[in-house]
């Protein structure tokens, strides 16, 4: 079931998101960033700010009272930004991500928005290919990957974000 996340969901979301992107647990799935980045993917403070911001909708995918997927949707002008799409590493390739993207499209349509946008780390070719199979195209726009004490680059390649979008 896909519903809107609340402040009470933050502990579960924090565990899910950090375990899917970074560290040993993330290596059970194909979307890991553990070979590129160390540190946490998100913090309790960031998730609290996201959920409290009225421009944002944070959706959760719940099964048997456990959050196994999530996605952040942000109204940005005439676009809906899709971020932090997360599926539990043990359940990747089960269609949950596809369902979350479909829900993002419904949300955009309900808001009267005709474009979905996102950023992806440029060296994540398998992930970019997955989004392209779901109708996203590269815009040609890029921006540097932010460095911080949370996102610690351990890649031998420079990291940058590329922008993808989908018209609906």
XYZ file of N, CA and C in Angstrom:
504
model
N 0.839 -1.168 0.000
C 0.000 0.000 0.000
C 0.895 1.247 0.000
N 0.571 2.214 -0.833
C 1.328 3.449 -0.920
C 0.517 4.566 -0.274
N 1.113 5.184 0.749
C 0.468 6.275 1.472
C 1.507 7.352 1.785
N 1.020 8.476 2.285
C 1.897 9.582 2.628
C 2.609 9.289 3.958
N 3.921 9.512 3.990
C 4.698 9.321 5.210
C 4.432 10.462 6.186
N 4.579 10.168 7.470
C 4.399 11.153 8.524
C 5.661 11.205 9.382
N 5.683 12.140 10.303
C 6.828 12.248 11.213
C 7.063 10.952 11.990
N 6.000 10.224 12.283
C 6.147 8.961 13.017
C 6.891 7.898 12.202
N 6.941 8.068 10.889
C 7.610 7.101 10.017
C 9.117 7.343 9.903
N 9.604 8.463 10.435
C 11.007 8.828 10.227
C 11.994 7.739 10.664
N 11.864 7.131 11.844
C 12.847 6.089 12.197
C 12.912 4.949 11.175
N 11.759 4.493 10.702
C 11.736 3.412 9.702
C 12.291 3.881 8.368
N 11.933 5.099 7.954
C 12.439 5.644 6.693
C 13.951 5.828 6.750
N 14.446 6.307 7.862
C 15.882 6.524 8.033
C 16.643 5.211 7.866
N 16.172 4.171 8.508
C 16.808 2.853 8.389
C 16.737 2.345 6.962
N 15.558 2.424 6.362
C 15.372 1.940 4.993
C 16.293 2.665 4.014
N 16.247 3.991 4.013
C 16.992 4.770 3.021
C 18.493 4.583 3.183
N 18.983 4.681 4.405
C 20.427 4.523 4.606
C 20.890 3.103 4.279
N 20.072 2.096 4.581
C 20.480 0.712 4.297
C 20.412 0.386 2.808
N 19.600 1.122 2.051
C 19.469 0.846 0.620
C 20.560 1.521 -0.212
N 21.102 2.625 0.274
C 22.079 3.380 -0.501
C 23.525 3.142 -0.078
N 23.764 2.963 1.208
C 25.137 2.931 1.707
C 25.358 1.730 2.622
N 26.628 1.357 2.769
C 26.994 0.303 3.702
C 26.789 -1.092 3.146
N 27.114 -2.067 3.959
C 27.071 -3.476 3.546
C 25.677 -3.943 3.152
N 24.664 -3.525 3.889
C 23.296 -3.959 3.591
C 22.898 -3.561 2.174
N 23.334 -2.393 1.734
C 22.950 -1.896 0.405
C 23.472 -2.790 -0.709
N 24.541 -3.531 -0.444
C 25.141 -4.377 -1.478
C 24.279 -5.586 -1.818
N 23.219 -5.821 -1.048
C 22.270 -6.891 -1.363
C 21.384 -6.515 -2.546
N 21.317 -5.222 -2.848
C 20.501 -4.734 -3.960
C 21.388 -4.183 -5.058
N 20.796 -3.855 -6.186
C 21.582 -3.363 -7.326
C 21.684 -1.848 -7.362
N 21.013 -1.140 -6.460
C 21.041 0.326 -6.490
C 22.018 0.934 -5.488
N 22.889 0.141 -4.927
C 23.831 0.617 -3.920
C 24.745 1.732 -4.445
N 25.110 2.622 -3.545
C 26.118 3.643 -3.822
C 27.372 3.381 -2.986
N 27.425 2.221 -2.323
C 28.505 1.928 -1.383
C 29.882 1.958 -2.036
N 29.959 1.694 -3.340
C 31.247 1.732 -4.042
C 31.651 3.155 -4.424
N 30.739 4.114 -4.242
C 30.988 5.509 -4.610
C 31.078 6.439 -3.409
N 30.262 6.170 -2.398
C 30.118 7.100 -1.287
C 30.082 6.386 0.049
N 30.650 7.033 1.038
C 30.528 6.576 2.419
C 29.670 7.585 3.164
N 29.339 7.249 4.381
C 28.505 8.139 5.178
C 27.049 7.741 5.041
N 26.179 8.600 5.517
C 24.740 8.335 5.474
C 24.134 8.965 4.226
N 23.047 8.406 3.755
C 22.315 8.995 2.636
C 21.434 10.140 3.103
N 20.904 9.992 4.328
C 20.046 11.037 4.886
C 20.141 11.008 6.399
N 19.569 12.023 7.018
C 19.567 12.134 8.470
C 18.148 12.346 8.976
N 17.969 12.175 10.271
C 16.663 12.412 10.882
C 16.249 13.868 10.691
N 17.206 14.775 10.802
C 16.918 16.197 10.634
C 16.453 16.496 9.210
N 17.124 15.914 8.216
C 16.730 16.142 6.825
C 15.332 15.598 6.563
N 15.053 14.381 7.025
C 13.729 13.794 6.792
C 12.630 14.595 7.491
N 12.914 15.103 8.682
C 11.935 15.924 9.392
C 11.626 17.184 8.585
N 12.664 17.852 8.108
C 12.464 19.071 7.311
C 11.699 18.765 6.028
N 12.009 17.650 5.394
C 11.316 17.260 4.160
C 9.829 17.057 4.422
N 9.509 16.299 5.448
C 8.108 15.977 5.721
C 7.321 17.217 6.161
N 7.968 18.131 6.854
C 7.283 19.338 7.316
C 7.093 20.388 6.228
N 7.835 20.288 5.139
C 7.745 21.279 4.058
C 6.490 21.010 3.218
N 5.573 21.976 3.111
C 4.324 21.733 2.379
C 4.500 21.512 0.874
N 5.647 21.876 0.291
C 5.882 21.612 -1.135
C 6.202 20.140 -1.384
N 6.515 19.428 -0.322
C 6.958 18.047 -0.450
C 5.862 17.058 -0.107
N 5.902 15.927 -0.786
C 5.100 14.764 -0.418
C 6.067 13.591 -0.365
N 6.130 12.951 0.771
C 7.003 11.790 0.928
C 6.096 10.574 1.017
N 6.188 9.710 0.003
C 5.339 8.526 -0.031
C 6.089 7.323 0.513
N 5.344 6.440 1.142
C 5.919 5.197 1.657
C 5.140 4.022 1.078
N 5.851 2.936 0.824
C 5.244 1.686 0.365
C 5.319 0.730 1.551
N 4.151 0.360 2.052
C 4.090 -0.475 3.248
C 3.515 -1.842 2.904
N 4.136 -2.861 3.467
C 3.658 -4.229 3.310
C 3.795 -4.922 4.662
N 2.733 -5.515 5.143
C 2.727 -6.172 6.462
C 3.243 -5.239 7.549
N 2.768 -4.000 7.544
C 3.138 -2.974 8.524
C 4.611 -2.611 8.533
N 5.325 -2.910 7.443
C 6.735 -2.552 7.342
C 6.938 -1.678 6.107
N 7.669 -0.574 6.275
C 7.962 0.303 5.142
C 9.088 -0.332 4.333
N 8.796 -0.648 3.056
C 9.786 -1.319 2.199
C 10.169 -0.485 0.984
N 9.532 0.676 0.848
C 9.859 1.572 -0.249
C 9.436 2.985 0.080
N 10.074 3.954 -0.596
C 9.700 5.344 -0.386
C 10.166 6.183 -1.567
N 9.568 7.366 -1.677
C 9.977 8.319 -2.706
C 9.578 9.718 -2.252
N 10.458 10.660 -2.517
C 10.208 12.063 -2.221
C 9.721 12.753 -3.482
N 8.638 13.493 -3.376
C 8.073 14.255 -4.485
C 8.033 15.723 -4.081
N 8.636 16.573 -4.917
C 8.748 17.990 -4.590
C 8.180 18.823 -5.740
N 7.229 19.691 -5.441
C 6.701 20.614 -6.447
C 7.744 21.693 -6.713
N 8.219 21.756 -7.964
C 9.202 22.764 -8.366
C 8.704 23.415 -9.650
N 8.003 24.522 -9.496
C 7.473 25.214 -10.669
C 6.490 24.338 -11.417
N 6.747 24.110 -12.705
C 5.849 23.297 -13.538
C 6.249 21.819 -13.546
N 7.190 21.452 -12.675
C 7.663 20.068 -12.624
C 7.469 19.465 -11.239
N 7.432 18.140 -11.222
C 7.461 17.406 -9.964
C 8.815 16.721 -9.898
N 9.616 17.100 -8.913
C 10.937 16.491 -8.736
C 10.769 15.187 -7.972
N 11.381 14.131 -8.492
C 11.343 12.803 -7.893
C 12.717 12.535 -7.291
N 12.755 12.280 -5.995
C 14.037 12.044 -5.346
C 13.972 10.928 -4.327
N 15.128 10.455 -3.950
C 15.277 9.479 -2.876
C 14.394 8.239 -3.082
N 14.208 7.840 -4.342
C 13.441 6.617 -4.599
C 14.204 5.454 -3.971
N 13.543 4.758 -3.074
C 14.200 3.724 -2.282
C 13.348 2.474 -2.227
N 14.012 1.328 -2.402
C 13.375 0.032 -2.203
C 14.319 -0.798 -1.346
N 13.774 -1.506 -0.394
C 14.584 -2.366 0.462
C 15.483 -3.253 -0.407
N 16.789 -3.320 -0.109
C 17.709 -4.085 -0.968
C 17.277 -5.537 -1.216
N 16.688 -6.165 -0.217
C 16.265 -7.569 -0.377
C 15.075 -7.726 -1.314
N 14.373 -6.621 -1.585
C 13.148 -6.688 -2.387
C 13.262 -5.989 -3.737
N 14.471 -5.556 -4.083
C 14.641 -4.904 -5.379
C 14.402 -5.920 -6.493
N 13.940 -5.436 -7.623
C 13.533 -6.247 -8.778
C 12.185 -6.927 -8.567
N 11.391 -6.449 -7.613
C 10.056 -7.008 -7.379
C 8.951 -6.081 -7.877
N 9.325 -4.983 -8.554
C 8.331 -4.081 -9.110
C 7.904 -2.951 -8.193
N 8.482 -2.848 -7.007
C 8.100 -1.800 -6.063
C 8.520 -0.428 -6.585
N 9.721 -0.314 -7.096
C 10.190 0.959 -7.654
C 9.310 1.433 -8.787
N 8.915 0.515 -9.632
C 8.027 0.844 -10.759
C 6.683 1.366 -10.243
N 6.172 0.750 -9.187
C 4.904 1.211 -8.604
C 5.060 2.603 -7.991
N 6.212 2.864 -7.382
C 6.448 4.176 -6.788
C 6.528 5.248 -7.883
N 7.180 4.928 -9.009
C 7.237 5.880 -10.125
C 5.842 6.145 -10.689
N 5.032 5.101 -10.793
C 3.662 5.267 -11.292
C 2.861 6.172 -10.349
N 3.062 6.000 -9.056
C 2.373 6.848 -8.082
C 2.845 8.295 -8.193
N 4.131 8.495 -8.493
C 4.660 9.852 -8.702
C 3.959 10.511 -9.887
N 3.719 9.747 -10.954
C 3.022 10.285 -12.124
C 1.587 10.669 -11.775
N 0.924 9.855 -10.991
C -0.449 10.161 -10.561
C -0.447 11.444 -9.733
N 0.518 11.552 -8.834
C 0.611 12.740 -7.990
C 0.834 13.986 -8.846
N 1.726 13.890 -9.826
C 1.993 15.026 -10.720
C 0.722 15.422 -11.472
N 0.025 14.452 -12.004
C -1.207 14.709 -12.741
C -2.242 15.395 -11.847
N -2.369 14.902 -10.609
C -3.318 15.506 -9.661
C -2.971 16.959 -9.347
N -1.684 17.306 -9.433
C -1.243 18.678 -9.189
C -1.275 19.530 -10.453
N -1.633 18.913 -11.589
C -1.656 19.636 -12.849
C -0.280 19.837 -13.457
N 0.680 19.003 -13.063
C 2.048 19.098 -13.577
C 2.254 18.068 -14.673
N 2.985 18.448 -15.724
C 3.142 17.546 -16.871
C 4.549 16.994 -17.037
N 5.455 17.358 -16.135
C 6.828 16.884 -16.247
C 7.338 16.393 -14.897
N 7.986 15.239 -14.931
C 8.695 14.713 -13.766
C 10.179 14.933 -14.023
N 10.928 15.313 -12.992
C 12.364 15.512 -13.154
C 13.103 14.848 -12.002
N 14.383 14.586 -12.218
C 15.210 13.979 -11.179
C 16.672 14.193 -11.506
N 17.510 13.973 -10.504
C 18.953 13.945 -10.718
C 19.454 12.569 -10.325
N 20.472 12.103 -11.071
C 21.092 10.808 -10.804
C 22.600 11.004 -10.907
N 23.341 10.342 -10.028
C 24.801 10.412 -10.100
C 25.233 9.841 -11.456
N 26.023 10.607 -12.177
C 26.350 10.305 -13.579
C 26.987 8.941 -13.807
N 27.736 8.419 -12.849
C 28.407 7.127 -13.054
C 27.494 5.940 -12.744
N 26.245 6.190 -12.400
C 25.286 5.125 -12.079
C 24.576 4.672 -13.361
N 25.332 4.151 -14.311
C 24.797 3.817 -15.632
C 23.644 2.822 -15.582
N 23.690 1.839 -14.676
C 22.614 0.854 -14.590
C 21.324 1.487 -14.093
N 21.451 2.455 -13.196
C 20.277 3.145 -12.680
C 19.702 4.105 -13.727
N 20.570 4.805 -14.421
C 20.131 5.698 -15.498
C 19.397 4.896 -16.571
N 19.930 3.742 -16.916
C 19.280 2.878 -17.912
C 17.897 2.442 -17.429
N 17.764 2.136 -16.147
C 16.469 1.728 -15.587
C 15.460 2.860 -15.733
N 15.872 4.090 -15.398
C 14.958 5.225 -15.542
C 14.606 5.460 -17.007
N 15.561 5.291 -17.892
C 15.271 5.468 -19.326
C 14.254 4.443 -19.800
N 14.335 3.222 -19.288
C 13.343 2.199 -19.652
C 11.948 2.577 -19.155
N 11.878 3.490 -18.201
C 10.597 3.950 -17.668
C 10.206 5.323 -18.211
N 10.833 5.710 -19.328
C 10.405 6.899 -20.051
C 11.163 8.177 -19.771
N 12.163 8.127 -18.929
C 12.944 9.335 -18.627
C 14.027 9.531 -19.680
N 14.352 10.796 -19.956
C 15.408 11.130 -20.917
C 16.366 12.120 -20.258
N 17.618 12.067 -20.696
C 18.612 13.018 -20.198
C 18.323 14.388 -20.794
N 18.447 15.423 -19.967
C 18.205 16.783 -20.447
C 19.495 17.439 -20.946
N 20.644 16.870 -20.610
C 21.927 17.476 -20.941
C 22.455 18.367 -19.833
N 21.597 18.681 -18.875
C 22.005 19.525 -17.745
C 22.760 18.679 -16.722
N 23.792 19.279 -16.126
C 24.588 18.605 -15.099
C 24.890 19.595 -13.992
N 25.198 19.053 -12.812
C 25.660 19.905 -11.716
C 26.614 19.087 -10.854
N 27.551 19.749 -10.198
C 28.511 19.018 -9.360
C 27.811 18.291 -8.215
N 28.349 17.150 -7.849
C 27.842 16.415 -6.694
C 28.298 17.151 -5.441
N 27.389 17.400 -4.502
C 27.784 18.156 -3.310
C 28.687 17.323 -2.398
N 29.720 17.952 -1.889
C 30.553 17.261 -0.917
C 30.176 17.753 0.468
N 30.144 16.841 1.412
C 29.802 17.194 2.786
C 30.331 16.108 3.701
N 30.135 16.289 4.983
C 30.564 15.256 5.920
C 29.611 14.067 5.922
N 28.483 14.201 5.239
C 27.553 13.070 5.106
C 27.874 12.276 3.839
N 28.041 12.970 2.716
C 28.303 12.320 1.429
C 29.808 12.349 1.163
N 30.498 11.276 1.501
C 31.951 11.212 1.380
C 32.306 10.416 0.126
N 32.862 11.102 -0.870
C 33.205 10.479 -2.154
C 34.402 9.554 -1.972
N 34.230 8.256 -2.274
C 35.343 7.299 -2.239
C 35.616 6.743 -3.637
N 34.956 7.326 -4.634
C 35.135 6.893 -6.017
C 36.426 7.472 -6.574
N 37.025 6.758 -7.525
C 38.201 7.300 -8.200
C 37.785 8.218 -9.355
N 36.483 8.349 -9.563
C 35.958 9.222 -10.612
C 35.288 10.435 -9.972
N 35.368 11.597 -10.638
C 34.608 12.740 -10.114
C 33.111 12.474 -10.266
N 32.344 12.880 -9.276
C 30.905 12.632 -9.312
C 30.163 13.909 -9.665
N 29.115 13.746 -10.467
C 28.232 14.852 -10.780
C 26.830 14.297 -10.964
N 25.853 15.180 -10.863
C 24.474 14.808 -11.121
C 24.155 15.099 -12.577
N 23.402 14.189 -13.194
C 22.802 14.493 -14.490
C 21.300 14.616 -14.253
N 20.641 15.401 -15.075
C 19.210 15.613 -14.946
C 18.462 14.751 -15.943
N 17.407 14.115 -15.466
C 16.513 13.320 -16.303
C 15.108 13.903 -16.148
N 14.304 13.753 -17.193
C 12.916 14.174 -17.072
C 12.023 13.286 -17.927
N 10.750 13.348 -17.564
C 9.738 12.587 -18.296
C 8.500 13.462 -18.426
N 8.002 13.556 -19.655
C 6.749 14.272 -19.908
C 5.609 13.276 -19.749
N 4.547 13.709 -19.099
C 3.392 12.813 -18.928
C 2.133 13.492 -19.463
